[in-house]
């Protein structure tokens, strides 16, 4: 059975949502700590809304036995939005719930003082960081995108806690973590960290952030324009979609370059195609770093990359 702890839904809609969650629980469709997103029909003006829901168990460090773990209280948290686009932010919302589980004591007496304010700020805290970063950086966003793609270390100075967290989340969301080989990312991080003089420094002491040692390229500038153009509508889901498209295009370019390099190992004309691709894609500086790390243990491919580096320098 479900006991309501807190809601800001009208009574009728709350009953409908409770019925929806009960059916999911009966089917065993709610997994511990892993949220899902579905479209739900409720008696509110929007009629159909997107619902993120997640089940989790209260942790109690004093509970040492398996039996007491089984009897620990379980909770389901639901966040409602205008559409199923909440799925775009499912990982952020999972993390938001994880923080709730770790940091908050869900005893009844703390519901109003701790849990309710935390739950009510879910949209601002989990969904809006990318939008706030776009609005803060405007045309300087290209340097942030460049740092995220190249895994350049970023140092934020004189920023309030929320702004610092927003920038960190944006960099994590814009990076290719999980999309390229883990070993490549580790090697890139090490290589870029060793080049400390190339760390991007962001000073937030003034009304606009000041960037030092900022890098950029045509690829990041083109995508920055897409973000700035999208800022007029102020839709956080649009910004996230642009960010996903940005990463998808970067991955496509990396895969194309790797294919050209394989061909160039046996064909001088393909080597020239590699060079033209790097010159025209707008992100040759970053792509070369990534493939150099990936092909470090492959002599023939490494030779091709070395020749390409010389071409690009000239």
Tab-separated table of C-alpha atoms in Angstrom:
chain	number	residue	atom	x	y	z
A	1	UNK	CA	0.000	0.000	0.000
A	2	UNK	CA	1.043	3.607	-0.604
A	3	UNK	CA	0.966	6.299	2.073
A	4	UNK	CA	1.156	9.909	0.879
A	5	UNK	CA	3.913	11.904	2.570
A	6	UNK	CA	3.904	15.126	0.549
A	7	UNK	CA	2.443	16.505	-2.680
A	8	UNK	CA	1.486	19.752	-4.383
A	9	UNK	CA	-1.015	18.066	-6.714
A	10	UNK	CA	-4.802	18.603	-6.483
A	11	UNK	CA	-6.528	15.752	-4.616
A	12	UNK	CA	-8.105	14.141	-7.704
A	13	UNK	CA	-4.852	14.168	-9.692
A	14	UNK	CA	-2.955	12.807	-6.692
A	15	UNK	CA	-5.358	9.839	-6.480
A	16	UNK	CA	-4.879	9.139	-10.205
A	17	UNK	CA	-1.088	9.309	-9.848
A	18	UNK	CA	-1.218	7.004	-6.822
A	19	UNK	CA	-3.252	4.496	-8.874
A	20	UNK	CA	-0.683	4.686	-11.710
A	21	UNK	CA	2.241	4.067	-9.316
A	22	UNK	CA	0.371	1.219	-7.556
A	23	UNK	CA	-0.084	-0.576	-10.883
A	24	UNK	CA	3.615	-0.178	-11.671
A	25	UNK	CA	4.549	-1.532	-8.259
A	26	UNK	CA	2.221	-4.537	-8.703
A	27	UNK	CA	3.886	-5.323	-12.044
A	28	UNK	CA	7.330	-5.044	-10.452
A	29	UNK	CA	8.212	-2.229	-12.847
A	30	UNK	CA	9.930	0.030	-10.287
A	31	UNK	CA	13.594	-0.711	-9.763
A	32	UNK	CA	15.560	0.463	-6.741
A	33	UNK	CA	17.378	3.744	-7.452
A	34	UNK	CA	16.680	3.649	-11.194
A	35	UNK	CA	14.048	6.121	-12.378
A	36	UNK	CA	11.639	5.696	-15.272
A	37	UNK	CA	9.662	8.197	-17.336
A	38	UNK	CA	6.134	7.669	-18.631
A	39	UNK	CA	3.200	9.687	-19.919
A	40	UNK	CA	0.352	9.846	-17.381
A	41	UNK	CA	-3.209	11.097	-17.826
A	42	UNK	CA	-4.250	13.284	-14.881
A	43	UNK	CA	-7.209	15.569	-14.119
A	44	UNK	CA	-5.198	18.757	-14.555
A	45	UNK	CA	-5.294	21.251	-17.460
A	46	UNK	CA	-2.394	19.628	-19.365
A	47	UNK	CA	-4.271	16.276	-19.360
A	48	UNK	CA	-1.193	14.183	-20.311
A	49	UNK	CA	2.014	14.910	-18.416
A	50	UNK	CA	5.468	13.391	-18.289
A	51	UNK	CA	6.128	11.638	-14.994
A	52	UNK	CA	9.565	10.673	-13.684
A	53	UNK	CA	9.206	8.146	-10.856
A	54	UNK	CA	11.814	6.364	-8.768
A	55	UNK	CA	11.650	3.867	-5.896
A	56	UNK	CA	14.304	3.826	-3.201
A	57	UNK	CA	14.858	2.396	0.250
A	58	UNK	CA	15.781	4.441	3.283
A	59	UNK	CA	19.306	3.720	4.416
A	60	UNK	CA	20.011	3.330	8.101
A	61	UNK	CA	23.625	2.813	9.113
A	62	UNK	CA	22.510	1.161	12.347
A	63	UNK	CA	20.770	-1.608	10.420
A	64	UNK	CA	23.353	-4.326	10.101
A	65	UNK	CA	21.311	-7.434	9.284
A	66	UNK	CA	19.725	-8.444	6.020
A	67	UNK	CA	16.381	-8.903	7.767
A	68	UNK	CA	16.301	-5.310	9.018
A	69	UNK	CA	17.279	-4.134	5.497
A	70	UNK	CA	14.235	-5.889	4.080
A	71	UNK	CA	12.016	-4.077	6.594
A	72	UNK	CA	13.551	-0.643	5.930
A	73	UNK	CA	11.018	1.956	4.712
A	74	UNK	CA	10.639	2.307	0.950
A	75	UNK	CA	9.638	5.452	-0.915
A	76	UNK	CA	8.532	6.438	-4.397
A	77	UNK	CA	9.287	9.984	-5.592
A	78	UNK	CA	7.420	11.417	-8.603
A	79	UNK	CA	8.256	14.583	-10.555
A	80	UNK	CA	5.756	15.851	-13.140
A	81	UNK	CA	6.579	17.937	-16.193
A	82	UNK	CA	4.896	19.101	-19.370
A	83	UNK	CA	5.893	16.104	-21.463
A	84	UNK	CA	7.968	12.933	-21.566
A	85	UNK	CA	11.034	15.060	-22.294
A	86	UNK	CA	12.004	14.502	-18.664
A	87	UNK	CA	13.603	11.319	-20.045
A	88	UNK	CA	16.345	13.589	-21.417
A	89	UNK	CA	17.310	14.363	-17.823
A	90	UNK	CA	16.718	10.905	-16.331
A	91	UNK	CA	20.339	10.444	-15.210
A	92	UNK	CA	20.342	13.867	-13.507
A	93	UNK	CA	17.094	13.028	-11.734
A	94	UNK	CA	18.468	9.622	-10.648
A	95	UNK	CA	21.428	11.448	-9.122
A	96	UNK	CA	19.060	13.927	-7.478
A	97	UNK	CA	17.198	11.061	-5.803
A	98	UNK	CA	20.497	9.456	-4.777
A	99	UNK	CA	21.501	12.689	-3.020
A	100	UNK	CA	18.135	12.729	-1.273
A	101	UNK	CA	18.723	9.171	-0.102
A	102	UNK	CA	22.258	9.864	1.126
A	103	UNK	CA	21.880	13.296	2.685
A	104	UNK	CA	18.415	13.470	4.135
A	105	UNK	CA	16.852	11.706	7.072
A	106	UNK	CA	13.371	10.790	5.906
A	107	UNK	CA	11.887	10.669	9.381
A	108	UNK	CA	8.399	12.186	9.531
A	109	UNK	CA	9.529	14.989	11.840
A	110	UNK	CA	11.985	16.281	9.227
A	111	UNK	CA	9.590	16.178	6.298
A	112	UNK	CA	8.631	19.853	6.307
A	113	UNK	CA	12.032	21.276	7.229
A	114	UNK	CA	14.321	19.114	5.049
A	115	UNK	CA	12.622	16.911	2.507
A	116	UNK	CA	9.854	19.142	1.148
A	117	UNK	CA	12.098	22.121	0.210
A	118	UNK	CA	14.580	19.736	-1.431
A	119	UNK	CA	11.870	18.030	-3.483
A	120	UNK	CA	10.263	21.313	-4.496
A	121	UNK	CA	13.518	22.604	-6.004
A	122	UNK	CA	13.992	19.566	-8.292
A	123	UNK	CA	13.349	21.482	-11.519
A	124	UNK	CA	15.728	24.343	-10.690
A	125	UNK	CA	18.458	22.036	-9.403
A	126	UNK	CA	18.313	19.095	-11.835
A	127	UNK	CA	16.855	20.491	-15.070
A	128	UNK	CA	17.956	24.149	-15.329
A	129	UNK	CA	21.801	24.135	-14.857
A	130	UNK	CA	22.527	23.873	-18.615
A	131	UNK	CA	20.129	26.733	-19.346
A	132	UNK	CA	21.689	28.934	-16.631
A	133	UNK	CA	25.206	28.284	-17.985
A	134	UNK	CA	24.113	29.210	-21.529
A	135	UNK	CA	22.562	32.453	-20.268
A	136	UNK	CA	25.642	33.282	-18.164
A	137	UNK	CA	28.321	32.603	-20.794
A	138	UNK	CA	26.518	33.602	-24.015
A	139	UNK	CA	29.133	33.819	-26.817
A	140	UNK	CA	31.894	32.661	-24.445
A	141	UNK	CA	30.155	29.270	-24.300
A	142	UNK	CA	32.313	28.028	-27.201
A	143	UNK	CA	35.357	27.935	-24.884
A	144	UNK	CA	33.417	25.848	-22.356
A	145	UNK	CA	32.354	23.407	-25.092
A	146	UNK	CA	35.979	23.233	-26.277
A	147	UNK	CA	37.211	22.460	-22.750
A	148	UNK	CA	34.568	19.727	-22.325
A	149	UNK	CA	35.426	18.017	-25.620
A	150	UNK	CA	39.192	18.168	-25.085
A	151	UNK	CA	39.071	17.336	-21.352
A	152	UNK	CA	40.971	20.513	-20.546
A	153	UNK	CA	41.074	21.098	-16.758
A	154	UNK	CA	38.776	23.941	-15.701
A	155	UNK	CA	39.310	26.109	-12.632
A	156	UNK	CA	36.408	28.273	-11.425
A	157	UNK	CA	37.209	31.281	-9.219
A	158	UNK	CA	35.037	33.702	-7.213
A	159	UNK	CA	31.771	31.926	-8.047
A	160	UNK	CA	28.888	31.168	-5.716
A	161	UNK	CA	28.212	27.512	-4.963
A	162	UNK	CA	25.320	27.136	-7.413
A	163	UNK	CA	27.236	28.675	-10.339
A	164	UNK	CA	30.249	26.458	-9.662
A	165	UNK	CA	28.004	23.362	-9.580
A	166	UNK	CA	26.214	24.479	-12.764
A	167	UNK	CA	29.515	24.844	-14.658
A	168	UNK	CA	30.707	21.454	-13.403
A	169	UNK	CA	27.446	19.788	-14.495
A	170	UNK	CA	27.573	21.467	-17.898
A	171	UNK	CA	31.133	20.243	-18.494
A	172	UNK	CA	30.149	16.695	-17.461
A	173	UNK	CA	27.073	16.746	-19.719
A	174	UNK	CA	29.034	18.138	-22.701
A	175	UNK	CA	31.959	15.699	-22.403
A	176	UNK	CA	32.174	12.454	-24.357
A	177	UNK	CA	32.317	10.377	-21.170
A	178	UNK	CA	30.767	6.994	-21.895
A	179	UNK	CA	30.738	7.611	-25.658
A	180	UNK	CA	34.409	6.979	-26.392
A	181	UNK	CA	36.672	4.340	-24.886
A	182	UNK	CA	37.310	4.774	-21.179
A	183	UNK	CA	41.050	4.333	-21.644
A	184	UNK	CA	41.052	7.148	-24.196
A	185	UNK	CA	39.330	9.492	-21.746
A	186	UNK	CA	41.755	8.594	-18.966
A	187	UNK	CA	44.781	9.191	-21.217
A	188	UNK	CA	43.323	12.467	-22.480
A	189	UNK	CA	42.681	13.651	-18.923
A	190	UNK	CA	46.260	12.809	-17.942
A	191	UNK	CA	47.695	14.510	-21.037
A	192	UNK	CA	45.620	17.670	-20.566
A	193	UNK	CA	46.298	17.822	-16.814
A	194	UNK	CA	50.035	17.646	-17.500
A	195	UNK	CA	49.658	20.743	-19.682
A	196	UNK	CA	48.707	22.866	-16.676
A	197	UNK	CA	49.441	26.121	-18.489
A	198	UNK	CA	46.492	25.240	-20.713
A	199	UNK	CA	43.961	24.989	-17.873
A	200	UNK	CA	40.894	27.105	-18.546
A	201	UNK	CA	40.428	29.618	-15.713
A	202	UNK	CA	36.929	31.127	-15.247
A	203	UNK	CA	36.712	34.215	-13.035
A	204	UNK	CA	33.135	34.938	-11.923
A	205	UNK	CA	33.913	38.010	-9.775
A	206	UNK	CA	32.294	40.444	-12.249
A	207	UNK	CA	28.837	40.606	-13.878
A	208	UNK	CA	30.163	38.475	-16.762
A	209	UNK	CA	32.602	35.560	-16.427
A	210	UNK	CA	36.158	36.317	-17.573
A	211	UNK	CA	38.026	33.446	-19.250
A	212	UNK	CA	41.801	32.971	-19.223
A	213	UNK	CA	43.718	30.471	-21.408
A	214	UNK	CA	40.478	29.896	-23.314
A	215	UNK	CA	40.561	27.677	-26.370
A	216	UNK	CA	37.980	27.405	-29.130
A	217	UNK	CA	37.506	26.237	-32.695
A	218	UNK	CA	35.001	26.676	-35.504
A	219	UNK	CA	33.049	23.551	-34.513
A	220	UNK	CA	32.436	24.836	-30.966
A	221	UNK	CA	31.644	28.356	-32.214
A	222	UNK	CA	28.999	27.007	-34.609
A	223	UNK	CA	27.359	25.001	-31.808
A	224	UNK	CA	27.612	27.948	-29.415
A	225	UNK	CA	25.475	29.862	-31.916
A	226	UNK	CA	22.832	27.125	-31.775
A	227	UNK	CA	22.693	27.494	-27.971
A	228	UNK	CA	22.507	31.302	-28.088
A	229	UNK	CA	19.731	31.151	-30.705
A	230	UNK	CA	17.826	28.688	-28.518
A	231	UNK	CA	18.131	30.983	-25.489
A	232	UNK	CA	15.272	33.172	-26.746
A	233	UNK	CA	12.736	30.411	-26.084
A	234	UNK	CA	14.209	29.595	-22.662
A	235	UNK	CA	13.373	25.880	-22.870
A	236	UNK	CA	15.811	23.742	-20.806
A	237	UNK	CA	14.836	20.594	-22.741
A	238	UNK	CA	15.834	22.269	-26.023
A	239	UNK	CA	19.279	23.097	-24.591
A	240	UNK	CA	19.785	19.496	-23.536
A	241	UNK	CA	18.786	18.265	-26.986
A	242	UNK	CA	21.257	20.674	-28.627
A	243	UNK	CA	23.953	19.365	-26.263
A	244	UNK	CA	23.183	15.748	-27.211
A	245	UNK	CA	23.312	16.651	-30.918
A	246	UNK	CA	26.645	18.424	-30.350
A	247	UNK	CA	28.128	15.266	-28.802
A	248	UNK	CA	26.625	13.030	-31.493
A	249	UNK	CA	28.254	15.131	-34.254
A	250	UNK	CA	31.600	15.044	-32.415
A	251	UNK	CA	31.416	11.229	-32.185
A	252	UNK	CA	30.515	10.974	-35.883
A	253	UNK	CA	33.544	13.123	-36.769
A	254	UNK	CA	35.854	10.996	-34.596
A	255	UNK	CA	34.582	7.785	-36.234
A	256	UNK	CA	34.981	9.272	-39.728
A	257	UNK	CA	38.548	10.344	-38.962
A	258	UNK	CA	39.414	6.897	-37.585
A	259	UNK	CA	38.051	5.303	-40.753
A	260	UNK	CA	40.144	7.654	-42.922
A	261	UNK	CA	43.250	6.851	-40.830
A	262	UNK	CA	42.741	3.100	-41.379
A	263	UNK	CA	42.545	3.748	-45.135
A	264	UNK	CA	45.574	6.093	-45.027
A	265	UNK	CA	47.787	3.330	-43.622
A	266	UNK	CA	47.836	1.855	-47.154
A	267	UNK	CA	46.821	4.747	-49.395
A	268	UNK	CA	48.443	8.168	-49.810
A	269	UNK	CA	45.303	9.640	-51.354
A	270	UNK	CA	43.362	8.632	-48.206
A	271	UNK	CA	46.013	10.461	-46.176
A	272	UNK	CA	45.178	13.600	-48.137
A	273	UNK	CA	41.466	12.970	-47.452
A	274	UNK	CA	42.319	12.817	-43.733
A	275	UNK	CA	44.041	16.154	-43.961
A	276	UNK	CA	41.125	17.778	-45.832
A	277	UNK	CA	38.652	16.354	-43.323
A	278	UNK	CA	40.630	17.722	-40.356
A	279	UNK	CA	40.956	21.089	-42.044
A	280	UNK	CA	37.245	21.395	-42.865
A	281	UNK	CA	35.494	19.771	-39.877
A	282	UNK	CA	36.185	22.759	-37.597
A	283	UNK	CA	37.428	20.592	-34.723
A	284	UNK	CA	40.687	19.178	-36.082
A	285	UNK	CA	42.716	20.229	-33.026
A	286	UNK	CA	40.619	18.113	-30.652
A	287	UNK	CA	40.061	15.169	-33.008
A	288	UNK	CA	43.807	14.802	-33.557
A	289	UNK	CA	44.420	14.661	-29.794
A	290	UNK	CA	41.752	11.973	-29.365
A	291	UNK	CA	42.960	9.726	-32.204
A	292	UNK	CA	46.597	10.237	-31.159
A	293	UNK	CA	45.770	8.807	-27.725
A	294	UNK	CA	43.673	5.964	-29.184
A	295	UNK	CA	46.340	4.946	-31.711
A	296	UNK	CA	49.359	5.288	-29.416
A	297	UNK	CA	49.956	1.509	-29.460
A	298	UNK	CA	49.416	1.070	-33.223
A	299	UNK	CA	52.656	1.893	-35.119
A	300	UNK	CA	51.176	2.342	-38.609
A	301	UNK	CA	48.232	4.450	-37.448
A	302	UNK	CA	50.555	6.428	-35.157
A	303	UNK	CA	52.733	7.265	-38.169
A	304	UNK	CA	49.696	8.559	-40.050
A	305	UNK	CA	48.721	10.740	-37.066
A	306	UNK	CA	52.298	12.121	-36.854
A	307	UNK	CA	52.198	13.106	-40.550
A	308	UNK	CA	48.764	14.719	-40.052
A	309	UNK	CA	50.096	16.724	-37.100
A	310	UNK	CA	52.900	18.059	-39.306
A	311	UNK	CA	50.436	18.957	-42.081
A	312	UNK	CA	48.162	20.768	-39.626
A	313	UNK	CA	51.084	22.713	-38.107
A	314	UNK	CA	52.143	23.877	-41.557
